[in-house]
Amino acid sequence: MNDKGIRIEGMRKRYGSGDTAVDALKGVDMHVAPGEVVGLIGPSGSGKSTLLKCLGAVIDPTAGRMTLGGEVIYDEGWKVSDLRALRRDKIGFVFQAPYLIPFLDVTDNVALLPMLAGASNDEARARALELLTALDVQHRAGAMPSQLSGGEQQRVAIARGLVNRPPVILADEPTAPLDSQRAMAVVRILNDMAQKFETAIIVVTHDEKIIPTFKRIYHIRDGVTHEEAGEGREFA
Amino acid sequence: MISLAGRDILHAWGKFVFTGFGLGLLIGVTLVMAGVYRGMVDDGKVLLDNSGADLWAVQKGTLGPYAESSSLNDDLYRPILAMPGVAAAANVTYLTMQVRKGEQDVRAMVVGIVPGDAWGTPGWPSHLVSGRQITRGHYEAVADLAAGFRLGDRIRIRRNLYTVVGLTRRMVSSNGDPMVFIPLKDAQEVQFLKDNDAIWQNRRRTEADPAFNRPGVPGLLDAVIASQSTNNYVNAVLVRLKQGAAADEVAASIRRWKRLTVYTRPQMEEILIGKLIATSAKQIGMFLVILAVVSAAIVAFIIYTLTMDKIREIAVLKLIGTRNRTIAAMILQQALALGVIGFVVGKITATFAAPLFPKYVLLMPQDSMAGFFAVLAICALASVIAIRLALKVDPAEAIGG
């Protein structure tokens, strides 16, 4: 069994207890290989956000097992003591809105993560510029977030998610605020980056435009996932 | 590591500067209040310094002449002058009243001093900025510049007009009122003088009193009336000691042999600062506490609001692995930066505003230093609420749904 990338088995999450307990996740199984981009789709209330928060080590699952880059990080309890460092070093986040830090310029928005991990300012900025160049926004390196277009902001957010070379990126509705053309551009970038950096990317989305681009899709309904093959359509 | 607080301040510098300016005005008022207190203490010390005395002989059992009224016979200075260790002794009177110049009047402390040509007699103004000391026995005055008089001005004290012959500086009462020095005899009259109707009524009453208007005792009534229309009393005798004389020993000797109350310099300072201005000091202290609380509340509110505006960014920072202490440091540094901006504005405001106050405002460097650290402490304390808010932010808030 290839445990590289991210793998979860039998993940459960229960909110509350007794008669008022709600099972948001009822045994989720999922595996995303390095370099792969999969879609996670489902109606509101199906458990998408809960699954994302469990994968992002933001909330504690009730039961299950999770490996990340071959390392068991959860098995009926967290196996790492510092979840903050786990999120910083092993998990990249791309949000529905870019949520860039408004008082940092583009370079420092991206370089902040390596700096938090202990990299020197010069080294962190060099890594940030490398990614900004790969995402074709290096010309806006000194701009403030408010000076960027929506598409540029989202590319900077992707660069921030990738800068620490995490084995997995969790993208929460990354194309929601974008038009079709920019949405497809973002998906293309995610695929390119997944392959370039051997990163597993999970894209939570409702966006009908991009769903056909995934080769594999996890449907989640009532806290249970079902895997199916996607169309894997070429980008327009 | 980049300074998140510094970047945020640079990004929203206008907000910080304007907020700091508002806070600075409040801090400026606080510094001025402290300066008012220092000014009162200094006025008290200046009053003692300028009297030129080492000892104050006053009416027995009183805290005179500044804190309580005191009355002594004006010939008592002679036996005091003969006491061992005494270099000089001079009568003095103090009376706070309105001094008129034309249609205007000025609140002043009128000081009666012994005129003459012996520079440095106790009670005399210790220095002049223009003009001369009082040399004539009547109707000359030396005034403090703060009274607003000029050389040659004619000022009215009660019924009589006085010519300002000299001007001095920083000669004030413990209340900060400027001093006006006049000859002792005039000052004694000023303290005692009644209007003509009252004098006439008093004479009539005395004439009607059989105890004073006895048949067969000629001259008694005239003597009684004469004694009623003169004032042989002064408020204190100012004593200067010979070099090497021990103040406590000379004071004890005067107390014992002249049956008077005598205060040394430390005792007089205690009366002036510990008793006379104690209530005012407490009043100012209360204002300082209130201003400190208000400043803390304002800083807390501002920092809290600034933090509330950044809740989503803080959630993102926490989600991507920022340490709590980094976020707390960011908020703390912003609060301290606000305090520093406020203090600089406040210090400048206080420095320029202090001379405009009618009473002496003394801004002391050690008060500014203490104020600076107090502002930092208040800002640090005020940031606690915002830091608690930030630390409670759930990183999950950055993930939608």
XYZ file of C-alpha atoms in Angstrom:
637
model
C 0.000 0.000 0.000
C 1.391 3.388 -1.037
C 1.054 5.673 1.974
C 2.790 8.629 0.337
C 0.570 11.633 -0.162
C -2.358 11.578 2.235
C -4.369 8.531 3.303
C -7.242 8.357 5.756
C -9.065 5.273 6.889
C -12.275 4.983 8.854
C -12.243 8.602 9.939
C -15.135 9.519 12.199
C -16.151 12.752 13.796
C -18.915 13.082 16.333
C -20.115 16.440 17.667
C -21.779 16.473 21.072
C -22.772 13.429 23.084
C -25.783 11.418 24.173
C -29.091 12.070 22.476
C -27.848 15.262 20.865
C -24.745 13.701 19.300
C -24.282 14.267 15.578
C -22.028 12.057 13.477
C -20.585 14.420 10.872
C -18.152 11.789 9.522
C -19.122 8.130 9.652
C -16.006 6.333 8.476
C -14.342 8.205 5.669
C -11.699 6.489 3.531
C -9.583 8.489 1.147
C -6.214 8.412 -0.518
C -4.554 11.061 -2.637
C -1.186 10.241 -4.158
C 1.664 12.723 -4.562
C 1.197 14.785 -7.720
C -2.523 14.035 -7.842
C -5.393 16.525 -7.703
C -8.734 15.121 -6.571
C -12.091 16.756 -6.137
C -14.181 16.526 -2.978
C -17.766 17.405 -3.664
C -20.991 17.137 -1.788
C -24.060 19.108 -0.776
C -24.138 21.498 2.140
C -24.117 19.695 5.457
C -22.602 16.552 3.970
C -19.432 16.833 6.100
C -17.013 18.480 3.638
C -15.889 21.219 5.992
C -15.611 18.822 8.926
C -13.444 16.479 6.826
C -11.299 19.414 5.707
C -10.821 20.577 9.295
C -9.862 17.054 10.380
C -7.409 16.753 7.490
C -6.046 20.192 8.339
C -5.428 19.173 11.962
C -7.692 21.984 13.075
C -10.197 19.777 14.912
C -9.746 16.353 16.450
C -11.332 13.393 14.685
C -13.225 11.010 16.964
C -11.643 7.914 15.440
C -9.707 6.712 12.407
C -6.210 6.760 11.006
C -4.364 9.318 8.909
C -0.953 9.205 7.272
C 0.786 12.125 5.653
C 3.819 11.652 3.433
C 4.150 8.136 4.803
C 4.080 9.275 8.448
C 1.227 8.236 10.700
C -0.039 11.452 12.193
C -3.354 10.259 13.592
C -4.326 6.829 14.832
C -7.134 7.036 17.378
C -5.328 10.163 18.584
C -2.737 12.597 17.284
C 0.734 11.129 16.968
C 2.413 14.500 16.730
C 2.561 16.810 19.711
C 2.740 20.102 17.848
C -0.241 20.430 15.512
C 0.713 24.040 14.782
C 4.076 22.917 13.393
C 2.334 20.079 11.533
C 0.048 22.582 9.801
C 2.944 24.886 9.059
C 5.322 22.286 7.630
C 3.147 19.480 6.237
C -0.139 21.011 5.127
C -0.767 23.830 2.672
C -4.028 25.751 2.689
C -5.751 27.588 -0.137
C -8.993 29.251 0.854
C -12.172 30.298 -0.908
C -11.008 33.886 -0.615
C -7.252 34.439 -0.766
C -7.068 35.818 2.812
C -3.705 37.371 2.194
C -2.322 39.396 5.096
C -3.244 42.933 4.020
C -0.264 44.654 5.645
C 2.392 42.432 4.038
C 3.459 42.744 0.431
C 3.132 39.812 -1.949
C 6.647 38.468 -1.306
C 6.315 38.621 2.463
C 2.847 37.053 2.368
C 4.473 34.015 0.795
C 7.768 34.236 2.698
C 6.037 34.442 6.079
C 5.618 30.655 6.344
C 9.277 29.740 5.860
C 10.168 32.539 8.266
C 7.799 31.064 10.853
C 9.526 27.721 10.265
C 12.882 29.294 11.061
C 14.262 30.191 7.631
C 16.247 33.391 7.324
C 14.521 36.363 5.725
C 16.716 36.146 2.604
C 16.198 32.437 2.188
C 12.436 32.729 2.760
C 12.125 35.551 0.240
C 14.188 33.633 -2.325
C 11.842 30.674 -1.994
C 8.835 32.970 -2.256
C 10.166 34.619 -5.410
C 10.860 31.228 -6.958
C 7.233 30.225 -6.467
C 5.878 33.586 -7.541
C 7.883 33.188 -10.734
C 6.487 29.678 -11.245
C 2.992 31.103 -10.824
C 3.766 34.060 -13.088
C 3.127 36.785 -10.530
C 6.750 37.704 -9.884
C 6.113 41.119 -11.445
C 3.777 41.923 -8.536
C 6.246 40.794 -5.872
C 6.417 44.204 -4.214
C 2.725 45.011 -4.475
C 0.290 44.996 -1.581
C -2.621 42.500 -1.769
C -5.128 45.295 -2.276
C -3.340 46.214 -5.511
C -3.812 42.755 -7.062
C -6.634 41.366 -9.182
C -8.682 38.449 -7.826
C -6.789 35.945 -9.992
C -3.419 37.332 -8.928
C -4.425 37.174 -5.277
C -5.442 33.550 -5.656
C -2.123 32.686 -7.309
C -0.272 34.346 -4.445
C -2.413 32.325 -2.017
C -1.445 29.143 -3.879
C 2.210 30.155 -3.666
C 1.782 30.597 0.086
C 0.238 27.134 0.334
C 3.157 25.584 -1.548
C 6.101 27.507 -0.146
C 7.006 25.050 2.603
C 6.743 22.129 0.104
C 3.976 20.365 2.060
C 3.021 16.808 1.025
C -0.630 17.867 0.876
C -2.582 20.979 -0.009
C -6.178 21.461 1.088
C -7.971 23.838 -1.248
C -11.349 25.055 0.027
C -13.454 26.346 -2.881
C -10.424 28.015 -4.483
C -12.312 29.059 -7.629
C -15.544 30.264 -6.023
C -14.972 33.997 -6.490
C -13.475 33.668 -10.009
C -14.950 33.701 -13.483
C -14.676 30.610 -15.710
C -11.448 31.617 -17.366
C -9.669 32.451 -14.133
C -11.157 29.394 -12.392
C -9.741 27.118 -15.083
C -6.406 28.917 -14.819
C -6.300 28.241 -11.078
C -7.089 24.529 -11.585
C -4.376 24.329 -14.209
C -1.924 25.896 -11.819
C -2.902 23.472 -9.062
C -2.326 20.530 -11.409
C 0.997 21.921 -12.591
C 2.153 22.559 -9.050
C 0.983 19.138 -7.861
C 3.147 17.499 -10.481
C 6.063 19.861 -10.128
C 6.295 19.595 -6.346
C 4.882 16.061 -5.930
C 2.104 17.412 -3.788
C -1.275 15.759 -3.145
C -4.039 18.305 -3.577
C -7.611 17.957 -2.380
C -9.976 20.503 -3.895
C -13.298 21.007 -2.121
C -15.645 22.543 -4.630
C -19.172 23.166 -5.771
C -17.946 24.689 -8.998
C -19.548 22.803 -11.897
C -17.025 24.325 -14.291
C -14.021 22.626 -12.773
C -15.500 19.287 -11.649
C -14.968 17.696 -15.081
C -11.246 18.421 -14.870
C -10.641 15.993 -11.994
C -9.513 12.459 -12.787
C -10.798 11.248 -9.458
C -13.607 12.593 -7.358
C -14.735 11.841 -3.828
C -18.432 12.385 -3.253
C -19.348 12.919 0.349
C -22.894 12.534 1.580
C -24.119 12.094 5.148
C -20.572 11.737 6.383
C -19.558 8.936 4.051
C -17.346 9.217 0.946
C -17.772 7.421 -2.355
C -14.957 7.451 -4.861
C -15.594 7.653 -8.581
C -13.540 8.313 -11.660
C -13.748 11.816 -13.041
C -13.713 12.912 -16.633
C -10.175 14.250 -16.382
C -11.087 16.690 -19.133
C -8.308 18.742 -20.646
C -8.234 22.367 -19.575
C -9.914 24.805 -21.900
C 11.512 37.312 11.031
C 9.670 40.367 9.868
C 7.880 42.589 12.355
C 4.168 41.987 11.851
C 3.306 44.867 14.171
C 5.650 47.236 12.341
C 4.237 46.286 8.961
C 0.674 46.706 10.177
C 1.490 50.131 11.617
C 3.193 51.213 8.389
C 0.232 49.901 6.403
C -2.305 51.833 8.486
C -0.026 54.646 9.678
C -2.708 57.311 9.371
C -4.987 55.452 11.761
C -2.153 54.960 14.247
C -0.887 58.529 14.047
C -4.327 60.087 14.497
C -5.190 57.705 17.312
C -1.793 58.348 18.902
C -2.380 62.082 18.563
C -5.675 61.837 20.438
C -4.090 59.692 23.102
C -1.172 62.137 23.209
C -3.445 65.030 24.109
C -4.731 62.991 27.030
C -1.186 62.142 28.095
C -0.295 65.825 27.714
C -3.050 66.760 30.157
C -1.745 64.095 32.545
C 1.796 65.466 32.359
C 0.527 69.009 32.917
C -1.440 67.829 35.956
C 1.735 66.319 37.378
C 3.467 69.606 36.521
C 0.793 71.559 38.413
C 1.494 69.480 41.508
C 5.244 69.948 41.110
C 4.649 73.645 40.606
C 2.703 73.842 43.887
C 5.501 72.085 45.757
C 8.053 74.338 44.108
C 6.010 77.431 44.961
C 6.093 76.330 48.594
C 9.855 75.812 48.529
C 10.407 79.070 46.681
C 8.373 80.870 49.336
C 10.703 79.499 52.002
C 13.846 80.096 49.948
C 12.899 83.653 49.152
C 12.073 84.534 52.740
C 15.797 84.293 53.457
C 15.072 82.774 56.862
C 16.462 79.777 58.711
C 13.852 79.912 61.467
C 10.277 81.179 61.662
C 9.175 82.457 65.072
C 5.377 82.559 65.247
C 2.540 82.834 67.734
C 2.684 79.988 70.229
C 0.681 76.943 69.267
C 0.029 77.988 65.678
C 1.222 76.727 62.295
C 1.807 80.297 61.075
C 2.516 82.352 59.223
C 1.596 80.533 55.967
C -0.744 77.752 57.054
C -2.485 79.518 59.947
C -2.819 83.071 61.170
C -0.181 84.116 63.657
C 0.150 87.307 65.629
C 3.216 88.553 67.492
C 4.155 91.863 69.024
C 6.406 93.732 66.688
C 9.057 94.350 69.358
C 9.763 90.643 69.845
C 12.404 90.652 67.159
C 14.763 92.605 69.411
C 15.213 89.963 72.150
C 15.372 87.285 69.457
C 18.158 89.232 67.790
C 20.060 89.060 71.040
C 19.847 85.253 71.257
C 23.032 83.254 70.687
C 23.427 82.028 67.115
C 21.066 84.605 65.585
C 22.580 86.749 62.845
C 19.475 88.671 61.769
C 15.819 88.870 62.716
C 13.102 90.862 61.018
C 9.369 91.286 61.343
C 7.169 90.283 58.477
C 3.478 90.303 57.662
C 1.607 88.358 55.015
C -1.827 89.177 53.695
C -3.439 87.750 50.566
C -5.722 90.292 48.951
C -6.712 92.047 45.731
C -4.270 94.738 44.628
C -5.757 97.289 42.251
C -4.120 99.024 39.346
C -6.510 101.379 37.678
C -9.677 99.467 36.974
C -8.053 96.071 37.237
C -7.136 94.086 40.269
C -4.693 91.263 40.838
C -4.763 88.555 43.465
C -1.498 88.950 45.341
C 0.217 88.200 48.619
C 1.115 91.527 50.179
C 4.270 91.146 52.258
C 5.220 93.735 54.811
C 9.006 94.023 55.158
C 11.340 96.254 57.095
C 12.598 98.869 54.628
C 16.157 100.029 54.703
C 19.447 99.757 52.947
C 20.723 96.499 54.417
C 20.493 94.212 51.425
C 19.499 90.716 52.399
C 17.334 91.502 55.431
C 15.124 88.450 56.049
C 11.846 88.819 54.208
C 13.227 90.981 51.445
C 12.919 89.870 47.847
C 16.151 87.956 47.287
C 16.750 89.390 43.838
C 15.424 92.068 41.538
C 15.137 91.980 37.790
C 14.785 95.734 37.557
C 14.434 98.800 39.765
C 15.518 98.908 43.423
C 14.555 97.687 46.862
C 12.200 99.631 49.119
C 14.138 102.436 50.806
C 11.379 104.694 52.079
C 9.181 103.944 55.065
C 5.912 104.349 53.163
C 4.147 103.915 49.831
C 6.772 102.049 47.845
C 6.337 98.546 46.493
C 8.345 95.792 44.864
C 6.217 93.412 42.819
C 6.651 90.041 41.196
C 6.559 90.118 37.396
C 3.608 87.724 37.418
C 1.459 90.476 38.919
C 1.757 92.306 35.615
C 2.948 95.594 37.093
C 5.728 97.740 35.649
C 8.190 100.103 37.215
C 6.540 103.394 38.065
C 3.027 101.928 38.163
C 0.786 103.289 40.878
C -1.071 100.493 42.619
C -3.783 100.755 45.259
C -3.704 98.638 48.408
C -6.725 99.427 50.517
C -6.848 103.223 50.740
C -3.282 104.068 49.805
C -1.424 104.295 46.526
C 2.012 102.738 46.189
C 4.667 103.295 43.536
C 6.280 100.188 42.096
C 10.016 100.809 42.499
C 11.312 97.292 41.814
C 10.385 94.115 40.034
C 11.312 90.592 41.030
C 10.679 87.104 39.655
C 9.405 83.788 41.100
C 8.426 85.383 44.387
C 5.078 83.703 44.940
C 2.896 82.438 47.743
C 2.261 78.747 48.271
C -0.899 79.249 46.193
C 1.169 80.683 43.359
C -0.082 84.242 43.863
C 2.570 86.863 43.027
C 4.028 88.764 45.964
C 3.875 92.533 46.405
C 6.319 93.840 49.007
C 5.493 97.020 50.871
C 6.985 98.688 53.989
C 6.125 96.959 57.264
C 4.282 99.892 58.838
C 2.036 100.202 55.816
C 1.388 96.462 55.856
C 0.454 96.569 59.542
C -1.991 99.338 58.754
C -3.387 97.392 55.813
C -4.036 94.415 58.072
C -5.751 96.531 60.703
C -7.287 99.435 58.850
C -11.037 99.929 59.165
C -13.262 102.310 57.253
C -14.034 105.749 58.692
C -17.557 104.848 59.756
C -16.317 101.831 61.668
C -13.620 103.914 63.356
C -16.175 106.540 64.385
C -18.596 103.933 65.706
C -15.815 102.279 67.661
C -14.777 105.555 69.278
C -18.362 106.260 70.220
C -18.711 102.865 71.855
C -15.462 103.340 73.772
C -16.595 106.779 74.988
C -19.835 105.270 76.191
C -18.026 102.563 78.108
C -17.653 103.740 81.757
C -14.634 101.487 82.190
C -12.655 103.586 79.682
C -14.261 106.989 80.255
C -13.857 107.346 83.997
C -14.427 110.621 85.686
C -11.235 111.817 87.309
C -8.912 109.804 85.069
C -8.010 112.242 82.347
C -6.135 110.831 79.389
C -7.397 107.244 79.800
C -9.960 107.518 77.034
C -7.449 109.078 74.626
C -4.937 106.367 75.423
C -7.468 103.594 74.815
C -8.605 105.127 71.526
C -5.006 105.586 70.436
C -4.258 101.933 71.175
C -7.294 100.895 69.179
C -6.166 102.755 66.087
C -2.658 101.326 65.897
C -1.439 97.848 65.096
C 1.679 96.621 66.814
C 1.430 93.109 65.576
C 3.235 91.148 62.895
C 2.697 87.621 61.624
C 6.174 86.238 62.207
C 9.755 87.030 62.952
C 12.104 85.688 60.313
C 15.412 84.596 61.799
C 18.692 84.076 59.989
C 21.363 82.115 61.821
C 25.037 82.796 62.141
C 27.271 80.497 60.172
C 27.773 77.240 62.034
C 24.824 77.739 64.379
C 22.603 74.678 64.830
C 19.045 75.500 63.783
C 17.434 73.036 66.197
C 19.390 74.381 69.161
C 18.623 78.026 68.428
C 14.966 77.171 67.791
C 14.771 75.324 71.107
C 16.352 78.285 72.877
C 13.871 80.763 71.407
C 10.962 78.453 72.260
C 12.151 78.155 75.818
C 13.031 81.742 76.600
C 10.632 83.691 74.393
C 7.628 81.406 74.765
C 7.070 81.258 71.021
C 6.621 78.508 68.486
C 9.636 78.261 66.209
C 9.913 76.225 63.040
C 13.074 75.147 61.274
C 13.266 74.848 57.483
C 12.397 71.099 57.354
C 9.487 71.652 59.718
C 8.198 74.550 57.635
C 8.494 72.464 54.466
C 6.476 69.748 56.143
C 3.784 72.284 57.037
C 3.663 73.772 53.545
C 3.879 70.584 51.513
C 2.502 68.041 53.948
C -0.388 70.103 55.253
C -1.077 73.225 53.214
C -1.131 71.624 49.776
C -1.974 68.080 50.881
C -5.611 68.308 49.832
C -4.717 69.846 46.480
C -2.122 67.125 45.988
C -4.713 64.434 46.700
C -7.096 66.161 44.293
C -4.466 66.135 41.566
C -3.566 62.543 42.443
C -7.198 61.548 41.910
C -7.198 63.308 38.555
C -4.018 61.470 37.591
C -5.584 58.135 38.519
C -8.729 58.946 36.538
C -6.677 60.082 33.537
C -4.600 56.903 33.732
C -7.750 54.762 33.832
C -9.295 56.708 30.945
C -6.056 56.389 28.932
C -5.965 52.654 29.617
C -9.600 52.295 28.594
C -9.008 54.227 25.367
C -5.900 52.218 24.462
C -7.715 48.979 25.320
C -10.681 49.961 23.178
C -8.502 51.028 20.242
C -6.336 47.908 20.339
C -9.402 45.726 20.793
C -11.057 47.344 17.755
C -7.890 47.018 15.670
C -7.682 43.346 16.657
C -11.365 42.757 15.884
C -10.695 44.133 12.402
C -8.035 41.460 11.931
C -9.880 38.409 13.242
C -9.834 36.660 9.850
C -6.139 37.420 9.316
C -5.369 36.140 12.821
C -7.310 32.936 12.093
C -5.300 32.493 8.887
C -2.043 33.193 10.728
C -2.931 30.574 13.340
C -4.012 28.075 10.704
C -0.746 28.360 8.797
C 1.201 27.753 11.973
C 1.939 31.103 13.554
C 2.744 30.770 17.239
C 0.382 32.341 19.743
C 3.257 34.328 21.188
C 4.007 35.827 17.748
C 0.403 37.027 17.496
C 0.411 38.263 21.101
C 3.694 40.087 20.459
C 2.191 41.743 17.384
C -0.725 43.131 19.412
C 1.492 44.107 22.350
C 3.964 45.905 20.072
C 1.121 47.812 18.437
C -0.187 48.899 21.829
C 3.305 49.982 22.885
C 3.826 51.825 19.588
C 0.560 53.636 20.184
C 1.785 54.533 23.652
C 5.118 55.837 22.331
C 3.380 57.979 19.688
C 0.965 59.219 22.352
C 3.759 60.013 24.784
C 5.777 61.971 22.227
C 2.702 64.001 21.275
C 1.779 64.418 24.956
C 5.260 65.553 25.967
C 5.396 68.127 23.177
C 1.892 69.328 24.024
C 2.701 69.646 27.732
C 5.982 71.470 27.037
C 4.291 74.083 24.886
C 1.146 74.367 27.020
C 2.812 74.653 30.456
C 3.892 78.326 30.138
C 0.351 79.294 29.192
C -1.064 78.301 32.572
C -1.649 81.127 35.056
C 0.054 79.222 37.863
C 3.513 77.725 37.749
C 3.658 74.336 35.986
C 6.941 72.546 36.604
C 7.641 69.681 34.176
C 10.376 67.569 35.675
C 12.441 65.090 33.631
C 11.940 62.354 36.219
C 8.159 62.815 35.960
C 8.422 62.494 32.179
C 10.474 59.315 32.552
C 8.018 57.894 35.081
C 5.165 58.960 32.784
C 6.794 57.225 29.831
C 7.119 53.922 31.671
C 3.614 54.311 33.108
C 2.250 54.817 29.582
C 4.072 51.688 28.400
C 2.746 49.722 31.374
C -0.793 50.986 30.799
C -0.599 50.148 27.085
C 0.749 46.680 27.838
C -2.036 46.142 30.348
C -4.638 47.496 27.951
C -3.521 45.094 25.227
C -4.317 42.075 27.410
C -7.997 42.079 26.440
C -7.159 42.163 22.737
C -4.507 39.465 23.164
C -7.008 37.236 24.964
C -9.429 37.775 22.104
C -6.778 36.922 19.528
C -5.670 33.791 21.358
C -9.257 32.583 21.483
C -9.639 32.857 17.708
C -10.163 29.391 16.283
C -7.948 28.685 13.271
C -10.920 26.736 11.887
C -12.595 30.113 11.255
C -10.298 30.490 8.251
C -11.908 27.419 6.687
C -15.359 28.140 5.362
C -18.496 26.056 5.784
